[in-house]
Coordinates of C-alpha atoms and ligand atoms in Angstrom, one line a residue:
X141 CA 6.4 18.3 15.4
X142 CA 9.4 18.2 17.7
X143 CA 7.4 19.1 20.8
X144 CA 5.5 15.8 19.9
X145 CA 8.6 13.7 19.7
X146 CA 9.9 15.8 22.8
X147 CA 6.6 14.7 24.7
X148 CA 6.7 10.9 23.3
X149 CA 10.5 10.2 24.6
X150 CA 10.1 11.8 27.6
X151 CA 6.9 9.8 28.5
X152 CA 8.5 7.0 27.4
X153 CA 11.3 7.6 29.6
X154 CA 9.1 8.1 32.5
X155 CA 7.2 4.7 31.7
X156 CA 10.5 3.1 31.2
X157 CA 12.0 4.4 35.3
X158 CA 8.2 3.7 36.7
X159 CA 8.6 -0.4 34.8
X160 CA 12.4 -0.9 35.6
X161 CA 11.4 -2.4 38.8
X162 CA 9.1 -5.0 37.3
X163 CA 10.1 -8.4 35.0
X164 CA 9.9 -8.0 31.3
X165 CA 7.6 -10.9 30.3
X166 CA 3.6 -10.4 31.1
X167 CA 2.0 -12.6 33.9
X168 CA -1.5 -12.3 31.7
X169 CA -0.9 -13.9 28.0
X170 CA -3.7 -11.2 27.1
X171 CA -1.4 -8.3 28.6
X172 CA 1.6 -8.0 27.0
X173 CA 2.8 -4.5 25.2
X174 CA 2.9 -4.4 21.7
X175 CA 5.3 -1.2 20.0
X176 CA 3.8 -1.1 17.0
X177 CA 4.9 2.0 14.4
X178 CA 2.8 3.0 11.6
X179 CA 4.0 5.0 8.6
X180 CA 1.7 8.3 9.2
X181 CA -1.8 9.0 7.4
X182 CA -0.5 9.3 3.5
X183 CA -4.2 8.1 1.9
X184 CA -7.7 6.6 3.6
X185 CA -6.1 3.2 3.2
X186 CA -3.7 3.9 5.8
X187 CA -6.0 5.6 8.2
X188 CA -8.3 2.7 7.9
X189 CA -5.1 0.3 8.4
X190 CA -4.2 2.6 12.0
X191 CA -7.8 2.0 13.4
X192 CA -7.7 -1.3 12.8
X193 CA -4.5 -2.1 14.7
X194 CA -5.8 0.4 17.6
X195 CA -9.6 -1.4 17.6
X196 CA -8.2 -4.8 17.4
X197 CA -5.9 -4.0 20.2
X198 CA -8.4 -2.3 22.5
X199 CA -10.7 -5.6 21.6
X200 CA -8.4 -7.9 22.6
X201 CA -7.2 -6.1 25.6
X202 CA -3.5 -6.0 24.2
X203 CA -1.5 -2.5 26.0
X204 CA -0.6 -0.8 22.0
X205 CA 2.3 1.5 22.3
X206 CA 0.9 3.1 19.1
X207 CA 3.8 5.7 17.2
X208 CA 3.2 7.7 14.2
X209 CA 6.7 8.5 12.0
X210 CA 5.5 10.9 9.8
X211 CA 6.7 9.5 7.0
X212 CA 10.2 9.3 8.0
X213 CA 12.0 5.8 8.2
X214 CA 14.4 7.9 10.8
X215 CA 11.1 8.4 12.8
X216 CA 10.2 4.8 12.9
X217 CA 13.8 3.7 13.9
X218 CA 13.8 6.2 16.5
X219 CA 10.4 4.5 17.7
X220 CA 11.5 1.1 17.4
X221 CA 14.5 2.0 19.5
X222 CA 12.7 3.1 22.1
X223 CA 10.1 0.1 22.0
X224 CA 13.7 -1.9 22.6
X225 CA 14.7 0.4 25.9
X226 CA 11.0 0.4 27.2
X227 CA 11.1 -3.6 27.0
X228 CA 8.1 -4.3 25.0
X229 CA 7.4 -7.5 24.7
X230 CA 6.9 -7.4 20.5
X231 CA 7.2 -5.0 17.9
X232 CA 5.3 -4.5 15.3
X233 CA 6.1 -1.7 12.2
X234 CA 5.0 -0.8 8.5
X235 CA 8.3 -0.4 7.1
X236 CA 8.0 2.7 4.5
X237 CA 10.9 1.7 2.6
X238 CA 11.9 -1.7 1.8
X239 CA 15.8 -1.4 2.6
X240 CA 18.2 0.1 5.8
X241 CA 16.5 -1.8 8.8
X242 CA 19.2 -4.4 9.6
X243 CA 20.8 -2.2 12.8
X244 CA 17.7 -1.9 14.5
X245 CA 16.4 -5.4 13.9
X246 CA 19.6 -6.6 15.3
X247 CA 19.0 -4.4 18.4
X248 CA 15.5 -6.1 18.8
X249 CA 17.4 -9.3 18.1
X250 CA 19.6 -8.9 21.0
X251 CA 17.1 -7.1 23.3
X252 CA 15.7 -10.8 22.8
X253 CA 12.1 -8.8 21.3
X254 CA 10.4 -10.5 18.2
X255 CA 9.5 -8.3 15.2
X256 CA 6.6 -8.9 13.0
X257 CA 7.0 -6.9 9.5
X258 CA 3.1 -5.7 8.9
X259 CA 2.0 -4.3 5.0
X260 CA 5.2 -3.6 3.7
X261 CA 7.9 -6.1 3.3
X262 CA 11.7 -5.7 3.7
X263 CA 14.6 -6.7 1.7
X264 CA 16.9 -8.0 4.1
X265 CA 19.3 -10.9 3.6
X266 CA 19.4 -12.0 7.5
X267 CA 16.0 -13.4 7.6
X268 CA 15.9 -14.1 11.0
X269 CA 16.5 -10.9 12.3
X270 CA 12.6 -10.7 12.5
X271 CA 9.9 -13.7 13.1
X272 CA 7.4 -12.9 10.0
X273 CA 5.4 -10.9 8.0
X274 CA 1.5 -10.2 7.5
X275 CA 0.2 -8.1 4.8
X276 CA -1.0 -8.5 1.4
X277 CA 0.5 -9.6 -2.0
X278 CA 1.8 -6.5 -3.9
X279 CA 3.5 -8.1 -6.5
X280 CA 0.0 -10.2 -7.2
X281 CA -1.8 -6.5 -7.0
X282 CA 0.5 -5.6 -10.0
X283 CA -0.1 -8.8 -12.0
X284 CA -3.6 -8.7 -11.3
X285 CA -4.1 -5.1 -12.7
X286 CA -2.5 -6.3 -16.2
X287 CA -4.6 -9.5 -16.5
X288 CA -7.5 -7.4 -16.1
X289 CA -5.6 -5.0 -19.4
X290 CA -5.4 -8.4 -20.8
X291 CA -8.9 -9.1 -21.0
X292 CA -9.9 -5.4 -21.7
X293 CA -7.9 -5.0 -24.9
X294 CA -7.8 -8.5 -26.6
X295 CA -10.9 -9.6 -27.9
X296 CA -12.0 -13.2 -28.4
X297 CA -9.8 -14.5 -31.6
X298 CA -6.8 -13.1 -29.5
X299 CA -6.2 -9.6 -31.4
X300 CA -5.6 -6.5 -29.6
X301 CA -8.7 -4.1 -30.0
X302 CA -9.4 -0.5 -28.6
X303 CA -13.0 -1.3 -29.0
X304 CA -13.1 -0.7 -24.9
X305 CA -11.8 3.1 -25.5
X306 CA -14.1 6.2 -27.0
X307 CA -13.1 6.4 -30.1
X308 CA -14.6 10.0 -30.6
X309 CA -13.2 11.6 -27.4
X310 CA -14.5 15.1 -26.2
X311 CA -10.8 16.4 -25.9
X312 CA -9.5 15.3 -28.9
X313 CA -7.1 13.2 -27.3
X314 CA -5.4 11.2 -30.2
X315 CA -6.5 7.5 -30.4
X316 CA -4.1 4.6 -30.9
X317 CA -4.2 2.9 -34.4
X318 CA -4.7 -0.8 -34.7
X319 CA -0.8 -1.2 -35.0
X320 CA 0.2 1.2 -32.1
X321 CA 0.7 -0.4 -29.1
X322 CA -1.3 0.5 -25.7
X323 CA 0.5 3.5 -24.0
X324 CA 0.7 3.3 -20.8
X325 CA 1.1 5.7 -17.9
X326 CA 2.0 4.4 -14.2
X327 CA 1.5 6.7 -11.5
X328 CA 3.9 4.8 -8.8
X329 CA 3.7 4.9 -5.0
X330 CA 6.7 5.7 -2.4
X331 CA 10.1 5.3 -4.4
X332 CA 11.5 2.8 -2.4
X333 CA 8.6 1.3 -1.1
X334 CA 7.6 -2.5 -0.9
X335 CA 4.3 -1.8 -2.9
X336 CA 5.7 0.9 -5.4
X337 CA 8.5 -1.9 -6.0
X338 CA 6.3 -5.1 -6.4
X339 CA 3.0 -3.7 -8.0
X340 CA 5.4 -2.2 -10.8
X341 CA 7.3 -5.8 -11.1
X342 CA 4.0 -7.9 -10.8
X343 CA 2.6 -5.6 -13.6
X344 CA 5.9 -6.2 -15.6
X345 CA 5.9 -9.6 -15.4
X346 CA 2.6 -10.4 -16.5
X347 CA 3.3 -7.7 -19.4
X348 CA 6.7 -8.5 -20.8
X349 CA 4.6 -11.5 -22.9
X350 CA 2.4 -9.0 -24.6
X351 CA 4.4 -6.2 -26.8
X352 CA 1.2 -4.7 -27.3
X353 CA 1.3 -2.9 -24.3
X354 CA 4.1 -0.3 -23.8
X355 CA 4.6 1.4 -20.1
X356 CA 5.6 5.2 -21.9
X357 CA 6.1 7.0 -18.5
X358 CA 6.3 6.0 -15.1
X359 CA 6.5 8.5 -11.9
X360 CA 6.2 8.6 -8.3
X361 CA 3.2 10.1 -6.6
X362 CA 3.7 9.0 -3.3
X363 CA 1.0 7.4 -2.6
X364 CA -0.8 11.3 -2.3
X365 CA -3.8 12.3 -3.9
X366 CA -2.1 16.0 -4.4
X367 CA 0.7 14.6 -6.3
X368 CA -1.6 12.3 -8.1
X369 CA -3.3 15.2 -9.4
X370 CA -0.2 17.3 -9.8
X371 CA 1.5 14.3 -11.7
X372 CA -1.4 14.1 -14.2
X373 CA -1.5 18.0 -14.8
X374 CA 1.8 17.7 -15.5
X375 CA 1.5 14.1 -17.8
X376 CA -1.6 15.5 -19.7
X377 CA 0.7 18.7 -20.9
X378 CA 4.0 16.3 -21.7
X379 CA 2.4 13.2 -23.3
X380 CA -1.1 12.6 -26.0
X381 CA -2.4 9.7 -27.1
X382 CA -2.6 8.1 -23.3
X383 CA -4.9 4.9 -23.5
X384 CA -4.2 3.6 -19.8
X385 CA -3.1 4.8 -16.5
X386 CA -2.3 2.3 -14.4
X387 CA -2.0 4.1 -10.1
X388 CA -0.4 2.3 -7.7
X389 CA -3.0 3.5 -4.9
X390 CA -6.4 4.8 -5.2
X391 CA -5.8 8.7 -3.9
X392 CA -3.6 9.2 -6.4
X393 CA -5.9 7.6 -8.6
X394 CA -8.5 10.6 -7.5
X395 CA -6.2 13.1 -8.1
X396 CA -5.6 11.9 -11.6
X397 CA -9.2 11.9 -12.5
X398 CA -9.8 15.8 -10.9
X399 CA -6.9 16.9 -13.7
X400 CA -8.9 14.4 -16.4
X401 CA -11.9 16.4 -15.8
X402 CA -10.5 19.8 -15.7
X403 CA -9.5 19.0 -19.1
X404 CA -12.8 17.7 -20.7
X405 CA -10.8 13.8 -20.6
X406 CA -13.7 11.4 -19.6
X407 CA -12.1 8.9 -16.9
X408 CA -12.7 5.6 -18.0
X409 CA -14.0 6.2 -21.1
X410 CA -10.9 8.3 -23.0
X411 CA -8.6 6.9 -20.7
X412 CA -8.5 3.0 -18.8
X413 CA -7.8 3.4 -15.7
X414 CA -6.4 0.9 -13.2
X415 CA -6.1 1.5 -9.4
X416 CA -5.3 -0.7 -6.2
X417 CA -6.5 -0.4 -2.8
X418 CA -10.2 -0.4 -3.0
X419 CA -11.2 2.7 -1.0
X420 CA -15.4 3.6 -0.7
X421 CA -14.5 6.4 -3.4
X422 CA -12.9 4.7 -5.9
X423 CA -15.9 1.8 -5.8
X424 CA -18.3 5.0 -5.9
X425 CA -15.9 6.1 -9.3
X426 CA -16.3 2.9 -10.7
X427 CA -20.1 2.9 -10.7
X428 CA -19.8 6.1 -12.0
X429 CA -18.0 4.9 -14.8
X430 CA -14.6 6.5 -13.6
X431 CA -12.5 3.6 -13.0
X432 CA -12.4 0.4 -15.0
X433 CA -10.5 -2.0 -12.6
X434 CA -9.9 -1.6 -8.9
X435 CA -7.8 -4.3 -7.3
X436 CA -7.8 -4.4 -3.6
X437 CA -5.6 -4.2 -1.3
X438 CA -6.7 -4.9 2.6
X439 CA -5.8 -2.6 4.9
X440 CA -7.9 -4.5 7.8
X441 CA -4.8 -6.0 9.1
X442 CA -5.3 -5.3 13.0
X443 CA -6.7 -8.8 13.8
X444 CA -4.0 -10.9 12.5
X445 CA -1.7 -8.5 13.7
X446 CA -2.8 -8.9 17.6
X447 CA -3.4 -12.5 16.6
X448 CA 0.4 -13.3 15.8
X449 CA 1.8 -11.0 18.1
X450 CA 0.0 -13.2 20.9
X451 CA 1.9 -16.0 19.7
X452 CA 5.1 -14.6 19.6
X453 CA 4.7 -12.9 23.3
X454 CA 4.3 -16.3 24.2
X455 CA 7.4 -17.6 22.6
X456 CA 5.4 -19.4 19.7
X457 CA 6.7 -19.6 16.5
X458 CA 4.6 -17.9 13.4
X459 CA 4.8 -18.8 9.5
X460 CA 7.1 -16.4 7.8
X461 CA 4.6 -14.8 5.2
X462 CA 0.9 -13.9 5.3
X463 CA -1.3 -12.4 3.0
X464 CA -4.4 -11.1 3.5
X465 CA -7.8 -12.4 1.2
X466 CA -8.3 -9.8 -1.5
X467 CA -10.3 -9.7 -4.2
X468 CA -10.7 -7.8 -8.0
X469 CA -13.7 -5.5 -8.7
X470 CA -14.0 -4.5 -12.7
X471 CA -16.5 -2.3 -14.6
X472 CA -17.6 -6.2 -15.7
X473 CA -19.0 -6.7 -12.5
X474 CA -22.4 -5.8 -10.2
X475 CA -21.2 -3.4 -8.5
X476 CA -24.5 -3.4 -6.2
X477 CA -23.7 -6.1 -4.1
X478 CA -20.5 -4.7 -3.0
X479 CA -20.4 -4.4 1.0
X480 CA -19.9 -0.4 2.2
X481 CA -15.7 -0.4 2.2
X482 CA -15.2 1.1 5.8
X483 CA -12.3 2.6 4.1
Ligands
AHR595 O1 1.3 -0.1 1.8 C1 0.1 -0.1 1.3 C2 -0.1 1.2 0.5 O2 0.2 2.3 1.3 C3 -1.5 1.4 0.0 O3 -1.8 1.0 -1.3 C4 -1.6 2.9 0.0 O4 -2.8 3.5 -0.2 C5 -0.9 3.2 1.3 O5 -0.7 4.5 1.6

């Protein structure tokens, strides 16, 4: 791990003697340098999301200063401080935690090198410390996942009904009477976290008009599909009587199910389940009957990404938000049609 970072600055500081000689600003509009830093390889999702930056940029001829932090904001400051003293022309980063960027973006400021925020948003209150974001709508992911609980549980005269859940279940997992309300369990992503923040309040906020439904528990997985499964081990011996798990990313969402199934609970029969992203395996669950709802989340953001950054090497000016197209699949639909995921 260190010998990496060891190797990375001192490349970089070799890169950065060999191109003092030279003018910052590319003579080719296709040839500028793009830093881009990427959280690390947490789930599928996020692999898929690194080779589409790196294919888009090889496509479109752009130099990518790609840089992997590991999972550590410290590591991506550390990158985007050296994007500043190599003199790329933009940088690009997935911020893994919403908060603590406003030294570094006013380093970039002053280096005179837009930023575009990719995937994960900020909460910063100088917004023009960076020129825009692209990525998709997190706190629509969250809404979207309770208007699909919506429709499961109410039936057509507007009264709540656990019709949708086995009533007989192998494991003898109590059932919900009529009066109960629908217990929840929300496996969250990254505390801290753009999409662990907003997919809880966009789930909330749809929610808070229905006190039929009650969020019981509520714990961090971190996006891993290790901890999902650990999480739900440890749920499954703390908590009975779960109707819905609603996961903030689709490994985790794995993980859950491997602990359902080690415990004779049938996964989307015994318990709802709810999970965001839309990787190839949880599309393959849900025509297995494993998952109910999977609301997606694109990860094929490399396009856009080379497709703004263009416009700001060339001193263009780029809307300030940008989401991605994203659709719902549910256990309602034909699942047959469904293009292979790539993710
Ligand atoms: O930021 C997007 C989230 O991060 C995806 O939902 C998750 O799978 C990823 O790791």
């Amino acid at each position: 791990m260190k010998l990496k970072f060891l190797l990375f600055f001192l490349s970089l500081f070799f890169l950065c003697a060999a191109f003092s000689a030279c003018s910052r600003k590319p003579a080719e509009p296709d040839g500028f340098i793009l830093g881009f830093s990427q959280i690390g390889a947490e789930s599928a999702w996020r692999n898929c999301n690194t080779r589409s930056v790196q294919e888009a940029a090889a496509e479109t001829g752009i130099q990518l200063l790609f840089f992997n932090a590991e999972q550590k904001q410290e590591n991506q400051i550390k990158a985007i401080r050296s994007f500043i003293a190599y003199q790329v022309d933009v940088i690009a980063f997935v911020p893994i935690v919403s908060e603590g960027w406003e030294n570094v973006l006013e380093e970039a400021k002053e280096a005179n090198i837009p930023v575009l925020i990719c995937d994960r948003e900020i909460n910063i209150d100088d917004k023009s410390l960076y020129s825009g974001y692209l990525g998709t709508n997190m706190f629509q992911q969250g809404q979207r996942s309770a208007e699909y609980l919506i429709k499961k549980f109410f039936d057509s005269q507007g009264n709540i009904n656990f019709a949708g859940l086995a009533q007989e279940t192998e494991s003898n997992i109590p059932r919900s009477g009529a009066n109960d309300p629908v217990k929840i369990v929300e496996l969250s992503g990254t505390e801290g976290s753009s999409p662990a923040i907003l997919r809880a309040q966009g789930f909330r906020d749809v929610l808070s008009e229905y006190p039929e439904f009650e969020i019981i528990y509520s714990e961090s997985g971190d996006f891993l599909r290790s901890k999902g499964y650990e999480l739900m081990c440890n749920i499954l011996e703390k908590f009975s009587g779960i109707d819905v798990i609603y996961s903030h990313n689709d490994g985790m969402t794995l993980g859950a199910i491997d602990a359902m199934k080690e415990r004779g609970i049938r996964p989307g029969e015994d318990i709802i389940i709810i999970s965001i992203d839309g990787e190839q395996a949880a599309i393959d669950a849900m025509i297995r009957g494993e998952i109910n709802c999977v609301v997606e989340c694109n990860p094929k953001q490399g396009p856009d990404i080379m497709r703004l950054s263009k416009l700001l090497a060339a001193g263009e000016k780029i809307p300030p938000v940008i989401y991605m197209y994203e659709e719902v699949f549910t256990e309602w639909d034909d699942l047959s049609g469904i293009a292979p995921r790539g993710y």
